[in-house]
Coordinates of C-alpha atoms in Angstrom, one line a residue:
M138 CA 143.6 99.4 46.5
T139 CA 145.3 101.2 43.5
D140 CA 144.0 104.6 42.2
S141 CA 142.7 102.7 39.1
Q142 CA 140.8 100.3 41.2
S143 CA 139.3 103.1 43.3
A144 CA 138.2 104.9 40.1
D145 CA 136.6 101.7 38.8
A146 CA 134.7 101.2 42.1
A147 CA 133.2 104.7 41.8
Q148 CA 131.9 104.1 38.3
P149 CA 128.0 104.1 38.0
I150 CA 126.4 100.7 37.9
T151 CA 122.7 101.2 38.7
Q152 CA 120.1 103.4 37.2
I153 CA 120.1 105.6 40.3
D154 CA 123.9 105.9 40.1
F155 CA 123.7 107.1 36.5
A156 CA 120.8 109.4 37.3
R157 CA 122.7 111.1 40.1
A158 CA 125.7 111.4 37.8
G159 CA 123.5 113.3 35.3
V160 CA 123.4 110.6 32.7
V161 CA 120.2 109.6 30.8
T162 CA 120.6 105.9 30.3
P163 CA 119.0 104.0 27.4
Q164 CA 116.6 102.6 29.9
M165 CA 115.5 106.1 31.1
A166 CA 115.1 107.2 27.4
A167 CA 113.0 104.1 26.7
V168 CA 110.7 104.9 29.7
A169 CA 110.4 108.5 28.6
A170 CA 109.4 107.5 25.1
A171 CA 106.9 104.9 26.4
E172 CA 105.3 107.4 28.9
G173 CA 105.4 110.5 26.6
R174 CA 107.8 112.4 29.0
E175 CA 111.0 114.2 28.7
P176 CA 114.1 112.0 29.4
E177 CA 115.4 114.6 31.8
D178 CA 112.2 114.4 33.9
I179 CA 112.7 110.7 34.2
R180 CA 116.4 111.0 35.1
A181 CA 115.7 113.6 37.8
A182 CA 113.0 111.4 39.4
V183 CA 115.2 108.2 39.2
A184 CA 118.0 110.2 41.0
T185 CA 115.7 110.9 44.0
G186 CA 114.1 107.4 44.0
R187 CA 110.7 108.7 43.0
I188 CA 110.9 106.5 39.9
A189 CA 112.4 103.0 39.8
I190 CA 113.4 101.3 36.6
P191 CA 114.1 97.7 37.5
A192 CA 116.7 96.6 34.9
N193 CA 119.3 94.0 35.9
I194 CA 122.4 94.4 33.8
H195 CA 122.1 90.8 32.8
H196 CA 118.5 91.0 31.4
A197 CA 119.2 91.5 27.7
S198 CA 115.7 90.9 26.5
L199 CA 114.1 93.6 28.8
A200 CA 111.8 96.3 27.6
P201 CA 112.4 98.8 30.5
A202 CA 109.4 100.1 32.4
G203 CA 109.3 102.9 35.0
V204 CA 107.4 102.7 38.3
G205 CA 106.5 105.9 40.2
S206 CA 106.0 109.6 39.4
T207 CA 108.0 112.6 38.4
L208 CA 109.3 115.2 40.8
E209 CA 106.3 117.4 39.9
G210 CA 104.1 114.6 41.1
V211 CA 102.9 113.5 37.6
P212 CA 102.4 109.8 37.7
L213 CA 103.7 107.2 35.3
S214 CA 101.2 104.7 34.0
T215 CA 100.2 102.1 36.7
K216 CA 102.2 98.9 36.1
V217 CA 100.8 95.4 36.6
N218 CA 102.5 92.2 37.8
V219 CA 101.7 88.6 37.2
N220 CA 102.7 85.9 39.7
L221 CA 103.5 82.4 38.6
G222 CA 106.0 79.6 39.3
I223 CA 106.5 75.9 40.0
S224 CA 104.8 74.6 43.1
G225 CA 105.6 71.5 45.1
D226 CA 102.0 70.2 44.8
L227 CA 101.8 71.0 41.1
A228 CA 105.2 70.9 39.6
D229 CA 104.2 71.3 36.0
E230 CA 106.8 73.5 34.1
A231 CA 104.8 73.3 30.9
L232 CA 101.8 74.9 32.7
E233 CA 104.0 77.7 34.0
W234 CA 105.3 78.5 30.4
E235 CA 101.6 78.6 29.3
K236 CA 101.0 81.2 32.0
V237 CA 104.1 83.1 30.8
D238 CA 102.7 83.2 27.3
V239 CA 99.3 84.5 28.5
A240 CA 101.0 87.2 30.6
L241 CA 103.2 88.4 27.7
E242 CA 100.3 88.2 25.2
L243 CA 98.1 90.5 27.4
G244 CA 101.0 92.9 28.1
A245 CA 101.9 92.3 31.7
D246 CA 104.6 94.8 32.8
A247 CA 106.2 92.3 35.2
I248 CA 106.3 88.6 36.0
M249 CA 107.2 87.4 39.4
D250 CA 108.6 83.8 39.5
L251 CA 107.5 82.5 42.8
S252 CA 108.8 79.0 42.2
N253 CA 109.3 77.3 45.6
S254 CA 110.0 73.6 44.9
G255 CA 113.1 71.8 43.7
K256 CA 115.8 73.2 41.5
T257 CA 114.2 76.3 40.0
R258 CA 117.3 78.0 38.6
A259 CA 116.9 76.7 35.0
F260 CA 113.3 77.9 34.8
R261 CA 114.3 81.3 36.2
R262 CA 117.2 81.8 33.8
A263 CA 115.0 80.8 30.8
L264 CA 112.3 83.2 31.9
V265 CA 114.8 86.1 32.1
E266 CA 116.1 85.2 28.6
K267 CA 112.7 85.1 27.1
S268 CA 110.8 87.9 28.8
P269 CA 110.7 91.6 27.8
A270 CA 108.7 92.2 31.0
M271 CA 110.7 92.8 34.1
I272 CA 111.2 89.7 36.3
G273 CA 110.9 89.6 40.1
T274 CA 111.5 86.9 42.6
V275 CA 111.4 86.2 46.3
P276 CA 114.8 84.5 47.1
M277 CA 113.4 83.3 50.5
Y278 CA 111.0 81.0 48.6
D279 CA 113.9 79.4 46.8
A280 CA 116.2 79.0 49.8
I281 CA 115.3 75.5 51.0
G282 CA 115.3 73.9 47.5
Y283 CA 118.4 75.8 46.4
L284 CA 120.4 75.1 49.5
E285 CA 119.0 71.6 50.2
K286 CA 118.9 72.4 53.9
A287 CA 116.2 72.4 56.5
L288 CA 115.0 75.9 57.3
I289 CA 116.5 75.9 60.8
A290 CA 119.9 74.9 59.4
I291 CA 120.1 77.8 57.0
T292 CA 122.6 80.5 58.0
P293 CA 122.5 84.2 57.2
E294 CA 125.4 83.6 54.8
D295 CA 123.3 81.0 53.1
F296 CA 120.4 83.5 52.6
L297 CA 122.9 85.9 51.0
E298 CA 124.1 83.2 48.7
V299 CA 120.5 82.7 47.3
V300 CA 120.1 86.5 46.9
R301 CA 123.4 86.5 44.9
A302 CA 122.3 83.7 42.7
H303 CA 119.0 85.4 41.8
A304 CA 120.9 88.6 41.0
E305 CA 123.4 86.8 38.8
D306 CA 120.5 85.1 37.0
G307 CA 119.3 88.5 35.8
V308 CA 116.1 89.2 37.9
D309 CA 115.2 92.9 37.9
F310 CA 113.7 93.1 41.4
V311 CA 113.7 90.9 44.5
T312 CA 111.3 91.0 47.4
I313 CA 113.2 91.1 50.6
H314 CA 111.3 91.0 53.9
A315 CA 113.8 93.1 55.8
G316 CA 111.4 95.3 57.7
M317 CA 110.1 92.6 60.1
N318 CA 112.7 92.9 62.8
R319 CA 112.5 92.1 66.5
R320 CA 110.8 95.4 67.3
V321 CA 108.0 94.6 64.8
I322 CA 107.6 91.1 66.1
E323 CA 107.2 92.4 69.6
S324 CA 104.5 94.7 68.5
F325 CA 102.7 91.9 66.6
K326 CA 102.8 89.6 69.7
E327 CA 101.6 92.3 72.1
T328 CA 98.7 93.4 70.0
G329 CA 97.6 90.1 68.3
R330 CA 95.9 89.5 65.0
L331 CA 92.9 87.6 63.6
T332 CA 95.0 86.1 60.8
N333 CA 98.5 86.4 62.2
I334 CA 101.2 86.5 59.4
V335 CA 99.9 85.6 55.9
S336 CA 103.0 86.5 53.9
R337 CA 104.7 83.3 52.9
G338 CA 108.1 84.8 53.0
G339 CA 107.4 86.6 56.2
S340 CA 106.1 83.4 57.9
L341 CA 109.3 81.5 56.9
I342 CA 111.5 84.3 58.3
F343 CA 109.3 84.5 61.5
A344 CA 109.7 80.7 61.9
W345 CA 113.5 81.0 61.4
M346 CA 113.7 83.8 63.9
E347 CA 111.7 82.0 66.5
A348 CA 113.6 78.8 66.1
T349 CA 117.1 80.4 66.2
G350 CA 116.4 83.3 68.6
R351 CA 118.2 85.6 66.1
E352 CA 117.3 88.8 64.3
N353 CA 115.8 88.7 60.8
P354 CA 118.9 88.0 58.7
F355 CA 117.8 90.3 55.9
Y356 CA 117.6 93.1 58.5
E357 CA 120.8 92.2 60.3
Y358 CA 122.8 91.9 57.1
Y359 CA 120.9 94.5 55.1
D360 CA 124.1 96.3 54.0
E361 CA 125.4 93.0 52.6
V362 CA 122.2 92.5 50.7
L363 CA 122.4 96.0 49.2
A364 CA 125.9 95.4 48.1
I365 CA 124.9 92.3 46.1
L366 CA 121.9 94.1 44.6
H367 CA 124.0 97.1 43.6
E368 CA 126.6 95.0 41.8
H369 CA 123.9 93.7 39.4
D370 CA 121.5 96.7 39.5
V371 CA 118.7 94.8 41.1
C372 CA 115.8 96.9 42.5
I373 CA 114.9 95.9 46.1
S374 CA 111.2 95.5 46.6
I375 CA 110.9 95.8 50.4
G376 CA 108.4 93.1 51.3
D377 CA 105.5 93.7 53.8
A378 CA 105.7 90.6 55.9
M379 CA 103.1 92.1 58.2
R380 CA 100.6 92.9 55.5
P381 CA 97.0 92.3 56.7
G382 CA 95.5 89.0 55.6
S383 CA 92.0 90.1 56.6
G384 CA 90.1 93.3 56.7
Y385 CA 90.0 93.0 60.5
D386 CA 93.8 93.3 60.7
A387 CA 94.2 96.3 58.3
T388 CA 96.1 99.3 59.5
D389 CA 97.0 97.7 62.8
A390 CA 100.1 98.1 64.9
G391 CA 102.1 95.3 63.2
Q392 CA 101.5 96.7 59.7
I393 CA 102.4 100.2 60.7
A394 CA 105.4 99.3 62.9
E395 CA 106.9 97.4 59.9
L396 CA 106.1 100.3 57.5
I397 CA 108.1 102.7 59.8
E398 CA 111.1 100.3 59.6
I399 CA 110.7 100.0 55.8
G400 CA 110.9 103.8 55.6
K401 CA 114.3 103.7 57.3
L402 CA 115.4 100.8 55.0
T403 CA 114.4 102.8 52.0
R404 CA 116.8 105.6 52.7
R405 CA 119.6 103.2 53.4
A406 CA 119.0 101.5 50.0
W407 CA 119.1 104.8 48.2
D408 CA 122.3 105.8 50.0
A409 CA 123.8 102.5 48.7
G410 CA 122.8 103.3 45.1
V411 CA 120.0 100.7 45.0
Q412 CA 116.5 101.4 43.6
V413 CA 113.5 100.8 45.9
M414 CA 109.9 99.8 45.6
V415 CA 107.8 99.3 48.8
E416 CA 105.3 96.5 49.0
G417 CA 101.9 97.1 50.6
P418 CA 98.6 95.5 51.7
G419 CA 96.8 93.1 51.5
H420 CA 93.2 93.0 52.7
M421 CA 91.6 96.3 53.6
A422 CA 88.2 98.0 53.7
L423 CA 87.4 100.5 51.0
D424 CA 87.5 103.5 53.4
E425 CA 91.0 102.7 54.6
I426 CA 92.8 102.4 51.2
A427 CA 93.4 106.0 50.3
A428 CA 94.8 106.8 53.7
N429 CA 97.1 103.9 53.6
M430 CA 98.5 105.0 50.2
K431 CA 99.3 108.5 51.6
L432 CA 100.8 107.0 54.8
E433 CA 103.2 104.8 52.8
K434 CA 104.3 107.8 50.6
R435 CA 104.9 109.9 53.7
L436 CA 106.7 107.3 55.8
C437 CA 108.7 105.9 52.8
H438 CA 109.8 109.2 51.3
E439 CA 107.6 109.0 48.1
A440 CA 109.2 105.6 47.1
P441 CA 107.1 103.8 44.4
F442 CA 104.4 101.7 46.1
Y443 CA 103.6 98.2 44.9
V444 CA 100.3 96.7 46.3
L445 CA 98.6 93.4 46.3
G446 CA 94.9 94.3 45.7
P447 CA 94.0 95.4 48.3
L448 CA 91.2 92.9 48.6
V449 CA 88.1 94.8 49.9
T450 CA 86.2 91.9 51.4
D451 CA 87.2 88.4 52.7
I452 CA 84.1 86.4 51.6
A453 CA 84.5 86.0 47.8
P454 CA 86.8 83.0 47.2
G455 CA 86.6 82.2 43.5
Y456 CA 86.0 85.9 42.7
D457 CA 88.9 87.5 44.4
H458 CA 90.2 88.9 41.2
I459 CA 87.2 91.2 41.4
T460 CA 87.6 92.1 45.1
A461 CA 91.3 92.9 44.3
A462 CA 90.5 94.9 41.2
I463 CA 88.1 97.1 43.2
G464 CA 90.7 97.8 45.8
G465 CA 93.4 98.1 43.2
A466 CA 91.6 100.8 41.3
I467 CA 91.1 102.8 44.5
A468 CA 94.7 102.2 45.6
A469 CA 96.2 103.3 42.3
S470 CA 94.0 106.3 42.0
A471 CA 95.1 107.3 45.4
G472 CA 98.8 107.0 44.6
A473 CA 99.9 103.3 44.3
D474 CA 102.2 102.9 41.3
F475 CA 102.2 99.1 40.7
L476 CA 99.5 96.5 41.2
C477 CA 100.1 92.8 41.7
Y478 CA 97.3 90.8 40.2
V479 CA 95.0 88.4 42.1
T480 CA 93.4 85.5 40.3
P481 CA 90.0 83.7 40.8
A482 CA 92.1 80.9 42.3
E483 CA 93.4 83.1 45.2
H484 CA 93.0 81.3 48.5
L485 CA 91.9 78.1 46.7
R486 CA 94.6 76.6 44.6
L487 CA 97.5 77.3 42.2
P488 CA 96.1 79.3 39.3
D489 CA 95.9 77.8 35.8
A490 CA 96.4 79.7 32.5
N491 CA 92.8 80.8 32.4
D492 CA 93.0 82.1 36.0
V493 CA 96.0 84.1 34.9
R494 CA 94.1 85.6 32.0
E495 CA 91.1 86.5 34.2
G496 CA 93.3 88.0 37.0
L497 CA 95.5 90.0 34.7
V498 CA 92.7 91.5 32.7
A499 CA 90.8 92.5 35.9
T500 CA 94.0 94.1 37.3
K501 CA 94.7 95.9 34.0
I502 CA 91.2 97.3 34.1
A503 CA 91.8 98.6 37.6
A504 CA 95.2 100.1 36.6
H505 CA 93.8 101.8 33.5
A506 CA 90.7 103.1 35.4
A507 CA 93.0 104.6 38.0
D508 CA 95.3 106.2 35.4
I509 CA 92.3 108.0 34.0
A510 CA 91.3 109.1 37.4
K511 CA 94.7 110.4 38.4
G512 CA 95.3 112.1 35.1
V513 CA 98.1 110.1 33.6
P514 CA 98.9 111.9 30.4
G515 CA 97.3 110.1 27.4
A516 CA 95.5 107.5 29.6
R517 CA 92.1 108.4 28.1
D518 CA 93.2 108.4 24.5
R519 CA 92.5 104.7 24.0
D520 CA 89.0 105.0 25.5
N521 CA 88.3 107.9 23.1
R522 CA 89.3 105.8 20.2
M523 CA 87.1 102.9 21.4
S524 CA 84.2 105.3 21.8
D525 CA 84.7 106.6 18.2
A526 CA 84.9 103.0 16.9
R527 CA 81.6 102.2 18.7
R528 CA 79.9 105.2 17.2
R529 CA 81.0 104.0 13.8
V530 CA 80.1 100.4 14.7
A531 CA 83.6 99.4 13.6
W532 CA 83.8 95.9 15.2
D533 CA 87.4 95.0 14.2
E534 CA 88.7 98.3 15.6
M535 CA 86.8 97.7 18.8
F536 CA 88.4 94.3 19.2
E537 CA 91.9 95.6 18.6
L538 CA 91.4 98.3 21.2
S539 CA 90.1 95.9 23.8
L540 CA 92.3 94.8 26.7
D541 CA 91.6 91.2 25.7
P542 CA 90.9 91.2 21.9
V543 CA 90.6 87.5 21.7
R544 CA 87.9 87.3 24.4
A545 CA 86.0 90.3 22.9
R546 CA 85.9 88.8 19.4
A547 CA 85.0 85.3 20.7
V548 CA 82.0 86.7 22.7
F549 CA 80.8 88.7 19.8
E550 CA 81.0 85.8 17.3
S551 CA 79.4 83.3 19.7
A552 CA 75.9 84.8 18.9
P553 CA 75.8 86.1 15.3
P554 CA 73.2 88.9 14.8
S555 CA 70.5 88.8 12.2
T556 CA 71.0 92.4 11.3
E557 CA 74.4 93.1 9.7
G558 CA 76.7 95.4 11.6
T559 CA 74.9 95.1 14.9
C560 CA 75.1 92.6 17.8
T561 CA 72.4 90.5 19.5
M562 CA 71.9 92.9 22.4
C563 CA 69.9 95.4 20.3
G564 CA 69.8 93.9 16.8
K565 CA 68.0 96.2 14.4
M566 CA 67.3 98.6 17.3
C567 CA 71.0 99.4 17.7
A568 CA 71.1 103.0 18.8
M569 CA 74.4 103.6 17.1
K570 CA 73.2 102.3 13.7
T571 CA 69.9 104.2 14.0
V572 CA 71.5 107.5 14.7
N573 CA 74.2 107.0 12.1
D574 CA 71.5 106.3 9.5
I575 CA 69.5 109.4 10.4
M576 CA 72.7 111.5 10.4
D577 CA 73.4 110.2 6.9
G578 CA 69.9 111.3 5.7
L579 CA 68.5 107.8 5.6
V580 CA 64.9 106.9 6.6
V581 CA 64.8 104.5 9.6
D582 CA 61.9 102.0 9.5
L583 CA 62.4 99.4 12.2
D584 CA 59.3 97.5 11.1
A585 CA 60.8 96.9 7.6
E586 CA 62.4 93.5 7.0

């Protein structure tokens, strides 16, 4: 290698590379502006891994978003992800684009393309080209269709090829289930579970490991995975293959054994100049959530935490966006940085566009409620503006300040009030209108027509 080549190899590529070199990138500046923080505070936290800014060098349409908290422990706003993608049982690309439109309309911070059937690369590339939201994928889902091989015939080199393809296509973060190694599997088998392994990616890797007798390829070849991700500045979202799929299995030996391994993998990724997010549970009782958030932060060195739900009960199919929003609000208020939405269709079928809307709004409510609770700077401002608009009975302002303005206006207009300026809940007995009139010196006579 020549001196010139050596110098080129040392040039910063990833956000964490630049942050450690003392450089505030345009992406860091954008996050600082969006969060109302100083750019230097963002840079310092990115340098240590406390904040991740998933931003593939090929994603030209990206509006960068930060996930995590500053070195002083001041949290960024809680981010929200939408899952979608082409399914083998319902391979309707037009439907998936409808979901994308809903996600972007309602301000999703991230979209994960979980397509798992056929040739998905064209859809993935088009999504990256269109979306200002960060894009995530699970390369393991795509392996069989991309490689056109049976699972047992796939080699570790094949898995790396799929990871490389996703990185080259411009995705900003990839879920890699690298923590479920042989030690974790032994713990799982020894202790047992009610719902076993519910992670789709984790189940596929487990099946491959059992069929081949080999170590998890993403664990065995972790350094090679990191090299690919570093080249394109792809954030690794270390997947929780052993996340609990029922409240009964929460905080068990398998989950914690994997989390310990993920903590080690987090440091290795940072050492390789790769940004990290850590994925978490799952299904979990209310009283276990806060402790799990603290446990992840401790074991994974304060890496940003990305959680699914948690779902706080297992008996609400058709309403799991609510069970997840309850858990998500608690999780984020206790330190989680990123919430993956759950839709009403969870556990039942592939979600449609309306399910996406319902799930995303529920999760955004959870994220925003948590931001108020944990003191994210400026989080309460929008609520205060809404309250002021309600005091003034300024309906158009209320609609615009709503998380879902279209839904809010439609509900209001579905039942026109007989008294102008009110709604049909209280009509002429509207407390806001009554007090406003009195404060303006008017006489209030509710019996008058």
